mmCIF file of C-alpha atoms in Angstrom:
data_model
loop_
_atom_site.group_PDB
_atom_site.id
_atom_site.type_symbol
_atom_site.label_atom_id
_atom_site.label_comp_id
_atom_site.label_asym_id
_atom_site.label_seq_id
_atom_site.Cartn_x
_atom_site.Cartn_y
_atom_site.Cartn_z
ATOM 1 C CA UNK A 1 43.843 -46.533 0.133
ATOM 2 C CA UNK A 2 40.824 -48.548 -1.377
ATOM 3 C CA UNK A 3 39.499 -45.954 -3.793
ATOM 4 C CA UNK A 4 35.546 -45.098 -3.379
ATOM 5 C CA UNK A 5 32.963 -46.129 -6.122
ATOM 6 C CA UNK A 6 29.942 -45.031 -4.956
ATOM 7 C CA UNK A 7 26.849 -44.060 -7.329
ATOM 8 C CA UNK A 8 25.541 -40.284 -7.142
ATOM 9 C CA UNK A 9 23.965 -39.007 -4.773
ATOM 10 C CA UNK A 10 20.884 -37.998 -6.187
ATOM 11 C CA UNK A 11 20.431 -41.693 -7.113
ATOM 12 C CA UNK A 12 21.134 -43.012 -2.957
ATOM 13 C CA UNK A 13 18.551 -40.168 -2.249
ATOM 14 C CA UNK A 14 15.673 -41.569 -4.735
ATOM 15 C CA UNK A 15 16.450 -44.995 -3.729
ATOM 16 C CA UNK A 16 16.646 -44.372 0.109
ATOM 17 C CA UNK A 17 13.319 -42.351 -0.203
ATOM 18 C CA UNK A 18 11.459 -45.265 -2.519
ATOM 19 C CA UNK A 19 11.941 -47.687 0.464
ATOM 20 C CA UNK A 20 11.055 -45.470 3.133
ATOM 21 C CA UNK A 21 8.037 -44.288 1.556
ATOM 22 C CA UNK A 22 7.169 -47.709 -0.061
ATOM 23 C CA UNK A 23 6.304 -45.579 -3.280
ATOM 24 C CA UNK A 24 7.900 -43.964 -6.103
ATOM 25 C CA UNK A 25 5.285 -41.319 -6.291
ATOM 26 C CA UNK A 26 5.664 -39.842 -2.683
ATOM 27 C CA UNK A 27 9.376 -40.344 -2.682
ATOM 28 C CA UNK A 28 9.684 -38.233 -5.913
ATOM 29 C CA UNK A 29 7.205 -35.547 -3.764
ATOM 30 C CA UNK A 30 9.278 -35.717 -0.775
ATOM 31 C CA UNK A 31 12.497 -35.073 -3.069
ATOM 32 C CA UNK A 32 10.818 -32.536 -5.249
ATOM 33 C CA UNK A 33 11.391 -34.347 -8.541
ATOM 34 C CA UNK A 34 9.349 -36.051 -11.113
ATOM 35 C CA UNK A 35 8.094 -40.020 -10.948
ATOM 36 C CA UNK A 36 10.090 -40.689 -13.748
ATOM 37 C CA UNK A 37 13.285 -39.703 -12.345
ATOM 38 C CA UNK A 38 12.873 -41.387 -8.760
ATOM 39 C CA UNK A 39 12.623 -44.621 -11.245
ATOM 40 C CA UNK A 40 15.133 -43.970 -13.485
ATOM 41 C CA UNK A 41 17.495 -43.034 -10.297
ATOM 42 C CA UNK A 42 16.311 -46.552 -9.104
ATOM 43 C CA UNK A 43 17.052 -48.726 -11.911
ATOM 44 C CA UNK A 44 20.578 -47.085 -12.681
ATOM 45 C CA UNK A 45 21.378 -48.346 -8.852
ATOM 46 C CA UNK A 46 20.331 -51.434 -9.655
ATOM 47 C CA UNK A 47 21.864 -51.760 -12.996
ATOM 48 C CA UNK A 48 25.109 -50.575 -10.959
ATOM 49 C CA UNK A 49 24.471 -53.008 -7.847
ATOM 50 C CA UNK A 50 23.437 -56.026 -10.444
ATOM 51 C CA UNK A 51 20.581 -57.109 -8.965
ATOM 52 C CA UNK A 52 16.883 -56.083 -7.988
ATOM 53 C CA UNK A 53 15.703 -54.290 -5.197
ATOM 54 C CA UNK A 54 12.170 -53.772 -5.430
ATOM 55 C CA UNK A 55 9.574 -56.690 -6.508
ATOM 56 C CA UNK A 56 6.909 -54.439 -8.833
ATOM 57 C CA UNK A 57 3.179 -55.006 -9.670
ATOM 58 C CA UNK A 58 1.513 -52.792 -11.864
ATOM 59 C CA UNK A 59 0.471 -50.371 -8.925
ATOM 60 C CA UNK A 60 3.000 -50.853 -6.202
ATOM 61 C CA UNK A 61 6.858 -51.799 -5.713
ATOM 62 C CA UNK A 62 7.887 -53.713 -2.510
ATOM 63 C CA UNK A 63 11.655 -53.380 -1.254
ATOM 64 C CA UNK A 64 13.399 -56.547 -1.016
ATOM 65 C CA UNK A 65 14.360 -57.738 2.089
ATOM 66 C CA UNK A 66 18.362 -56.532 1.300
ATOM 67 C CA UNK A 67 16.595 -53.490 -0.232
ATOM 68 C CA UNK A 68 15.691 -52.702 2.909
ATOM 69 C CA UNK A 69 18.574 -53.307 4.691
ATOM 70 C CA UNK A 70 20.682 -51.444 2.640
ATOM 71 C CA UNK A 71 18.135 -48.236 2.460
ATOM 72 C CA UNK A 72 18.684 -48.116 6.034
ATOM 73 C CA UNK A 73 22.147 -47.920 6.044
ATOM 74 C CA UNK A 74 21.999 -45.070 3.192
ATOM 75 C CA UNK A 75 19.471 -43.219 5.433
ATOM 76 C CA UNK A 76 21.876 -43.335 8.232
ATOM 77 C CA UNK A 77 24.478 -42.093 5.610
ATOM 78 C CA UNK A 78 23.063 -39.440 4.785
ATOM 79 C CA UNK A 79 21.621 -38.219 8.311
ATOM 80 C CA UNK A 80 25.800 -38.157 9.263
ATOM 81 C CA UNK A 81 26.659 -36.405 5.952
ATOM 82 C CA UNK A 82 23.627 -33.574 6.496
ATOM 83 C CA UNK A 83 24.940 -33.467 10.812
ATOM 84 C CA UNK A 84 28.305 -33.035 9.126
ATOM 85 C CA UNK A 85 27.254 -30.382 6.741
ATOM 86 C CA UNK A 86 25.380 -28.453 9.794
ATOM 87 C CA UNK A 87 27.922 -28.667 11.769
ATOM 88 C CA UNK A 88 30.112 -26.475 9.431
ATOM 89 C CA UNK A 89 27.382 -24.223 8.772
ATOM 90 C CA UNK A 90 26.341 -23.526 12.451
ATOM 91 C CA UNK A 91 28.435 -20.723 13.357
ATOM 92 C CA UNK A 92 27.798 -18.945 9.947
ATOM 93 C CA UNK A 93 25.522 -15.732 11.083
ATOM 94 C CA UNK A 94 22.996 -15.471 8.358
ATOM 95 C CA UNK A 95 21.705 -18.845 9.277
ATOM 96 C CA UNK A 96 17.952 -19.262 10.167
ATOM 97 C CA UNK A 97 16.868 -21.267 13.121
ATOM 98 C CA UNK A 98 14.715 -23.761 12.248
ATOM 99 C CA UNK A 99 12.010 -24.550 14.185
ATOM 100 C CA UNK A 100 9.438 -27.600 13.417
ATOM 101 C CA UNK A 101 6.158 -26.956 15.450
ATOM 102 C CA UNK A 102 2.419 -28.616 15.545
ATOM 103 C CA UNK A 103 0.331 -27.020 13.566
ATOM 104 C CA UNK A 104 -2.161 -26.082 16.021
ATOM 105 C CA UNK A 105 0.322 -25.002 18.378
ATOM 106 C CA UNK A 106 2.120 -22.909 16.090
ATOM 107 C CA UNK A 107 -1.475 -21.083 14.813
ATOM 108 C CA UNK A 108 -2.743 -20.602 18.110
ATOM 109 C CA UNK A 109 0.303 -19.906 20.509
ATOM 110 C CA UNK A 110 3.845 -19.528 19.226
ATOM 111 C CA UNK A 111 2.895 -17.178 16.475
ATOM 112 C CA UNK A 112 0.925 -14.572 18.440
ATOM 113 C CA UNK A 113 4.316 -14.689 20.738
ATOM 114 C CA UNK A 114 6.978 -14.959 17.695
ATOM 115 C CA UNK A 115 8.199 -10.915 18.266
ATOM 116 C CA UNK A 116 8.967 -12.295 22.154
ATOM 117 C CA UNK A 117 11.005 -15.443 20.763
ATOM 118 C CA UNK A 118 12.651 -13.765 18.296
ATOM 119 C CA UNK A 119 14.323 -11.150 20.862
ATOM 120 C CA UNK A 120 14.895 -13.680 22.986
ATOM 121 C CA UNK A 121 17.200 -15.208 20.421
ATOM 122 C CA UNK A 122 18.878 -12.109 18.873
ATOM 123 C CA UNK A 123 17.804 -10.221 15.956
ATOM 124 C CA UNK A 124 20.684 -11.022 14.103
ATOM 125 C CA UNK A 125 19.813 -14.816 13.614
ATOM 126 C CA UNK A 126 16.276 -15.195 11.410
ATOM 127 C CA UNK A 127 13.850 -17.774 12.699
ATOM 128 C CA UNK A 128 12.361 -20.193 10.194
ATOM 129 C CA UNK A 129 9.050 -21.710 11.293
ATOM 130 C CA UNK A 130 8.023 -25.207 9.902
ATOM 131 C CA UNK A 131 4.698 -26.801 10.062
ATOM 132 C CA UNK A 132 4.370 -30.155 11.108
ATOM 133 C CA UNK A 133 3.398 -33.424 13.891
ATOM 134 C CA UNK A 134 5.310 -36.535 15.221
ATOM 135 C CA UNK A 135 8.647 -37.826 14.570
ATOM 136 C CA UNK A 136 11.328 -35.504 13.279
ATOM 137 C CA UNK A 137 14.031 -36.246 11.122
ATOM 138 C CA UNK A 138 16.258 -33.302 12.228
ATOM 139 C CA UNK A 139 18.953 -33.895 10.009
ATOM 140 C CA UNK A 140 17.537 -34.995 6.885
ATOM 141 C CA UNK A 141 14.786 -32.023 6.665
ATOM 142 C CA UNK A 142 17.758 -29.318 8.064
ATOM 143 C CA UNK A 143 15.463 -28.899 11.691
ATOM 144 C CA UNK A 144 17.221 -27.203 14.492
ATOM 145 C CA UNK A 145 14.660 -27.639 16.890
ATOM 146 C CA UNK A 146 10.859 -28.983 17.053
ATOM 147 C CA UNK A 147 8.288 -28.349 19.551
ATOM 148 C CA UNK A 148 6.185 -31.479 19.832
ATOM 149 C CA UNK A 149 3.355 -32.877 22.473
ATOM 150 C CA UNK A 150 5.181 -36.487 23.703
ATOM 151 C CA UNK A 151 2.125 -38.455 22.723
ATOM 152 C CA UNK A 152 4.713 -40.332 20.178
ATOM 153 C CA UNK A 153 7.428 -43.159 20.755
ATOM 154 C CA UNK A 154 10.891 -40.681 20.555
ATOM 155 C CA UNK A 155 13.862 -42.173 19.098
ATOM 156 C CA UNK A 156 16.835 -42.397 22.195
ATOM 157 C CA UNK A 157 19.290 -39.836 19.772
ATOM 158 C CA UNK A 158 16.567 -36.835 20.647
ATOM 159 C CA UNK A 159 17.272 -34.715 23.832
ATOM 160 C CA UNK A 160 13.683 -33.620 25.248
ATOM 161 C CA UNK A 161 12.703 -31.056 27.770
ATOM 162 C CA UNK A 162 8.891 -30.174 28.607
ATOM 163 C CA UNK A 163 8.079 -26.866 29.229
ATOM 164 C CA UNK A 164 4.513 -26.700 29.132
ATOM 165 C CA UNK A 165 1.521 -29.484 30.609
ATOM 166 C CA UNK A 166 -1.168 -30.605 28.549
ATOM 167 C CA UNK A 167 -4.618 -29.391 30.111
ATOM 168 C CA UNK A 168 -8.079 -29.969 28.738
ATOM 169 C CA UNK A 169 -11.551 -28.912 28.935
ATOM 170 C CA UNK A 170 -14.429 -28.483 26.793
ATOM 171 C CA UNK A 171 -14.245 -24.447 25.538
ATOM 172 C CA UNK A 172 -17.197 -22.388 24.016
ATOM 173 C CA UNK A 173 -18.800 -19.105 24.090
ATOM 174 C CA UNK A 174 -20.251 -17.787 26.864
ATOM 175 C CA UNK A 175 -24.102 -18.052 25.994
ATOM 176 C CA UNK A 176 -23.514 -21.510 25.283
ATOM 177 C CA UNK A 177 -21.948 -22.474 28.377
ATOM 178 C CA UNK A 178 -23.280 -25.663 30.243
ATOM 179 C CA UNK A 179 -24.243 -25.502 33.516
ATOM 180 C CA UNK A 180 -24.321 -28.349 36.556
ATOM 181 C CA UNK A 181 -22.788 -31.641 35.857
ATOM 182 C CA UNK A 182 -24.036 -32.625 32.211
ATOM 183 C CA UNK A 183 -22.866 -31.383 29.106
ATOM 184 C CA UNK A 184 -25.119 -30.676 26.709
ATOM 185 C CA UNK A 185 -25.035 -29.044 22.869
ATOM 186 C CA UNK A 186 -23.413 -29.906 19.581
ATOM 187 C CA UNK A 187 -19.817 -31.358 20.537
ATOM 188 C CA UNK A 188 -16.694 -30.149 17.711
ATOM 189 C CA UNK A 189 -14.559 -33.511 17.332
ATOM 190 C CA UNK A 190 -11.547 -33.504 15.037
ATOM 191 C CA UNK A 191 -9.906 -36.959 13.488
ATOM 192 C CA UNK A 192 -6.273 -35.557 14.611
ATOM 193 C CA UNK A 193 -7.603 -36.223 18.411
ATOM 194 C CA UNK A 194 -9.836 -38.613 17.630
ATOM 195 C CA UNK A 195 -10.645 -39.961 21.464
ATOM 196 C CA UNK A 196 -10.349 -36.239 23.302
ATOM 197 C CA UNK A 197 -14.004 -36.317 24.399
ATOM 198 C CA UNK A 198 -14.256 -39.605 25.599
ATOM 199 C CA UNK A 199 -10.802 -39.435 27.391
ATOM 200 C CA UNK A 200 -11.936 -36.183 28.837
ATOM 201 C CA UNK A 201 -15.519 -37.551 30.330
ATOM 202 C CA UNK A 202 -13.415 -40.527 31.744
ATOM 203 C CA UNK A 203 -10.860 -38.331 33.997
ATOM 204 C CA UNK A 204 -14.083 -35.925 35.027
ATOM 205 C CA UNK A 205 -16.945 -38.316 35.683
ATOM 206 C CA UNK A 206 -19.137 -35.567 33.372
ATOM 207 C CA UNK A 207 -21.932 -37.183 31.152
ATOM 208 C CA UNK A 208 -22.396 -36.272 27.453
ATOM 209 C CA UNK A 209 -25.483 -35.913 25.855
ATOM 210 C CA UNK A 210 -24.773 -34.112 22.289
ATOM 211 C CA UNK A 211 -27.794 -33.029 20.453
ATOM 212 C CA UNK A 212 -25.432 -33.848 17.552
ATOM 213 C CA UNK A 213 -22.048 -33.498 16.178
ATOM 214 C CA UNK A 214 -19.604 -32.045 13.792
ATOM 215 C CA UNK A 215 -16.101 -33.136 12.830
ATOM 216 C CA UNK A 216 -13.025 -31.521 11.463
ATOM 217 C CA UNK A 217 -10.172 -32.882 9.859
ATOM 218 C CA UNK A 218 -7.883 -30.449 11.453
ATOM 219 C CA UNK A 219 -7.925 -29.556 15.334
ATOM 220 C CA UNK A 220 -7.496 -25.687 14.603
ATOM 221 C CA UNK A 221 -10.550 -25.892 12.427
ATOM 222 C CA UNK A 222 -12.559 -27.580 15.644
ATOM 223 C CA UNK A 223 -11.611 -24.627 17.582
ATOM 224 C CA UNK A 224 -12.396 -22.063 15.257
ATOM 225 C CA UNK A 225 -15.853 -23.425 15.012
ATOM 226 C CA UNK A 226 -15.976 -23.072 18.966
ATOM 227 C CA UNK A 227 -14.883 -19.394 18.516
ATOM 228 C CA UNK A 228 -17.792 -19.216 15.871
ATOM 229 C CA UNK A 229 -20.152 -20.269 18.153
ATOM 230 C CA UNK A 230 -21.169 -23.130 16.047
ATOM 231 C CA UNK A 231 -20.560 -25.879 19.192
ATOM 232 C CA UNK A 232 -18.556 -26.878 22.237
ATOM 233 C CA UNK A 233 -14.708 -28.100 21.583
ATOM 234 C CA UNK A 234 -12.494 -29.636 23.617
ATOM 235 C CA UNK A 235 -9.379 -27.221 24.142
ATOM 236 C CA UNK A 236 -5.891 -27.522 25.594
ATOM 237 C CA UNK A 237 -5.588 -24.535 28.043
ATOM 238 C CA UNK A 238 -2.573 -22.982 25.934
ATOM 239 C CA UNK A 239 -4.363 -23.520 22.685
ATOM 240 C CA UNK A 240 -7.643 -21.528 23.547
ATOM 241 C CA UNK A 241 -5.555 -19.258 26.257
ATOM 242 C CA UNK A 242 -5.731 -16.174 23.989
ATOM 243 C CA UNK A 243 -9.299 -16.958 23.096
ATOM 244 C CA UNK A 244 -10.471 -17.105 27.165
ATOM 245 C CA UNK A 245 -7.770 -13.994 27.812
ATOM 246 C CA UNK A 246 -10.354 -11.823 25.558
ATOM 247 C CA UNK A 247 -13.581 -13.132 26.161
ATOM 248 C CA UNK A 248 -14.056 -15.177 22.804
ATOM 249 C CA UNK A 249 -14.496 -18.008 25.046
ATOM 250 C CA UNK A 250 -15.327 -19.649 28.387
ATOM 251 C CA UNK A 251 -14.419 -22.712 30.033
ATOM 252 C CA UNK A 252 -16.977 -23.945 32.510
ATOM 253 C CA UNK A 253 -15.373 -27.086 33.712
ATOM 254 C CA UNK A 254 -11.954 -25.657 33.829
ATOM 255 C CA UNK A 255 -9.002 -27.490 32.690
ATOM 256 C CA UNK A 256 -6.891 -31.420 33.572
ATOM 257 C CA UNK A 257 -4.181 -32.784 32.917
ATOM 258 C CA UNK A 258 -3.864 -35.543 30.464
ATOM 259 C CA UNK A 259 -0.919 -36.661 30.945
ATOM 260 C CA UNK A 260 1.319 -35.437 28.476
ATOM 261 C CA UNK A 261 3.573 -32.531 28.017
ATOM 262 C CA UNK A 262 4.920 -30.321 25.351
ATOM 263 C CA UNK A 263 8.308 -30.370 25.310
ATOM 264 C CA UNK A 264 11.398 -28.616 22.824
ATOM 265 C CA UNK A 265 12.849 -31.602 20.815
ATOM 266 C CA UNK A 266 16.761 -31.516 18.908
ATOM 267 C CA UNK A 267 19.219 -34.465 17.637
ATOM 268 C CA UNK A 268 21.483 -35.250 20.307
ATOM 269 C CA UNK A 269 24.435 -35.520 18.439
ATOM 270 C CA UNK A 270 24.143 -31.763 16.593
ATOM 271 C CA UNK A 271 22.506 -30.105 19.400
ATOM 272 C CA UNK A 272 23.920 -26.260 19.813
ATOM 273 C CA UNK A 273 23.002 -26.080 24.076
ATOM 274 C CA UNK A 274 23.743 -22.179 24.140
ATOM 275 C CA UNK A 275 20.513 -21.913 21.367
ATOM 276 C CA UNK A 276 18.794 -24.713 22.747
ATOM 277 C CA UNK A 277 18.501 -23.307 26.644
ATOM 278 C CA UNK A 278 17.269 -19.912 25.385
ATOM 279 C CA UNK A 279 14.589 -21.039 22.997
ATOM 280 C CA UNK A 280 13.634 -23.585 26.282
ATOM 281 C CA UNK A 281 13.965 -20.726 29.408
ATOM 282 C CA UNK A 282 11.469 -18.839 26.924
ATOM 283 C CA UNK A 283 9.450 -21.227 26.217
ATOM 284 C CA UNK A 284 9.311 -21.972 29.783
ATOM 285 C CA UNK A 285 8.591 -18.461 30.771
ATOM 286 C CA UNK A 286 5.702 -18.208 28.372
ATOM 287 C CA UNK A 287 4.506 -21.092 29.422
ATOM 288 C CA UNK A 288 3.814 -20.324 32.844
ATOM 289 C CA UNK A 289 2.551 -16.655 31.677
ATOM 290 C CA UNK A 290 0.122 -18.582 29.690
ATOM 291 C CA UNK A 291 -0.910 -20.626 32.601
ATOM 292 C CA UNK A 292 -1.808 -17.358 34.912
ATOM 293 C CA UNK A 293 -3.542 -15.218 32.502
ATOM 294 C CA UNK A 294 -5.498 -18.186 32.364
ATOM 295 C CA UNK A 295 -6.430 -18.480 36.339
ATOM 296 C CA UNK A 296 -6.915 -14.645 36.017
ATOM 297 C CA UNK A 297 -9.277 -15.041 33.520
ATOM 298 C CA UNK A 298 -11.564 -17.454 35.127
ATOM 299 C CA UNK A 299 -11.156 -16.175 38.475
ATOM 300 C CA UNK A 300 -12.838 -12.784 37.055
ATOM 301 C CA UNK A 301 -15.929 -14.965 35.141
#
């Protein structure tokens, strides 16, 4: 049997995370380490390989073409070795769940409904709530399941279901609600939706003519203002449902589809179905309660 001579792990890790990164400094974040000893780790593989793998300038280093072959391969490596790992560890009870989720999303609508989810999947397995957009890498960062809007390309290895439409409308208080068929007032933008307004005004034929405007770098931030009072946002229904439920806010235009969904994301290859259809059913079921408290708010405005 050909006897294994691989280099340790810690250096494939640095290495793997130097390429995909495309800097030593956000690899050695990523990894929790210092600078130093992402490009020590690097050297000693090349040292051990016998060649280089990165061409460096005093500010940058750029992976090789081979360098970047090979980091792939090692990335792939280590995604199997982490599904492997799980799947021994899956059964074991004191386990969390762990859950990825949008920021927003999380803020604004799975946490005020966490005690329901919980119950939902037994109090004798912890949840463990992560913060953060787009692609997942469920392996690598130890993710169980993520809750994601589809507005991203998703890699063919990731089971999706939706559970929930995307619906949007401009949201504010009540005394600054707009009335017949222009808009009019300070208008909340944020850079993580970037073209929300003028999408909107495209699907609803409604003009805009903002006295002026503020900007947020965060979308949660955007709708806190409109809770403030300090302008008129442009809200998903489930993000501002809780908001409209108690008053804080009105919609006057009501809510549309645009054309994506949120949907519960896992790896295809380590998926656990029993976990997976309960967290979906409730997230389905809330879903639809969202949707209704909703129409039963506005049809009492």
């Amino acid at each position: 049997m050909r006897q294994r001579r691989l280099p340790n792990l810690a250096v494939l890790r640095a290495f793997e995370a130097t390429v995909r990164y495309g800097s030593v400094s956000k690899a050695a974040k990523s990894l929790n380490v210092t600078d130093g000893a992402v490009s020590r780790a690097v050297r000693e593989f090349e040292q051990t390989l016998g060649f280089a793998l990165f061409q460096r300038t005093s500010r940058m280093v750029h992976p090789t073409p081979q360098a970047q072959e090979l980091a792939s391969e090692i990335g792939r490596g280590l995604d199997n070795l982490q599904s492997a790992i799980d799947r021994a560890c899956r059964h074991h009870q004191n386990r969390p769940l762990v859950i990825s989720c949008e920021p927003t999303f999380l803020i604004r609508w799975l946490i005020p409904r966490l005690a329901g989810l919980q119950q939902a999947v037994g109090k004798e397995r912890d949840l463990q709530l992560v913060s953060a957009g787009g692609a997942v890498a469920f392996s690598r960062e130890g993710i169980d399941l993520a809750i994601r809007r589809n507005d991203f390309p998703i890699a063919d290895d990731v089971v999706t279901r939706p559970f929930l439409k995307e619906r949007v409308g401009p949201v504010c208080r009540r005394e600054h609600a707009a009335t017949g068929r222009e808009l009019r007032g300070t208008l909340l933008h944020t850079e993580t939706r970037p073209h929300a307004w003028r999408d909107w005004c495209t699907h609803s034929g409604i003009e805009i003519r903002p006295g002026n405007e503020l900007r947020f770098e965060h979308f949660y931030l955007s709708l806190q203002a409109a809770v403030a009072g300090a302008g008129i946002g442009i809200g998903p229904l489930a993000l501002v449902a809780d908001d409209i439920v108690n008053g804080a806010l009105v919609a006057p235009y009501g809510f549309a589809p645009d054309g994506t969904d949120y949907v519960l994301m896992t790896q295809a290859d380590g998926q656990d179905d029993a976990i997976f259809s309960t967290v979906l059913d409730w997230l389905i079921a809330m879903g639809e309660e969202t949707e209704r408290a909703v129409l039963a708010s506005e049809g009492k405005a």
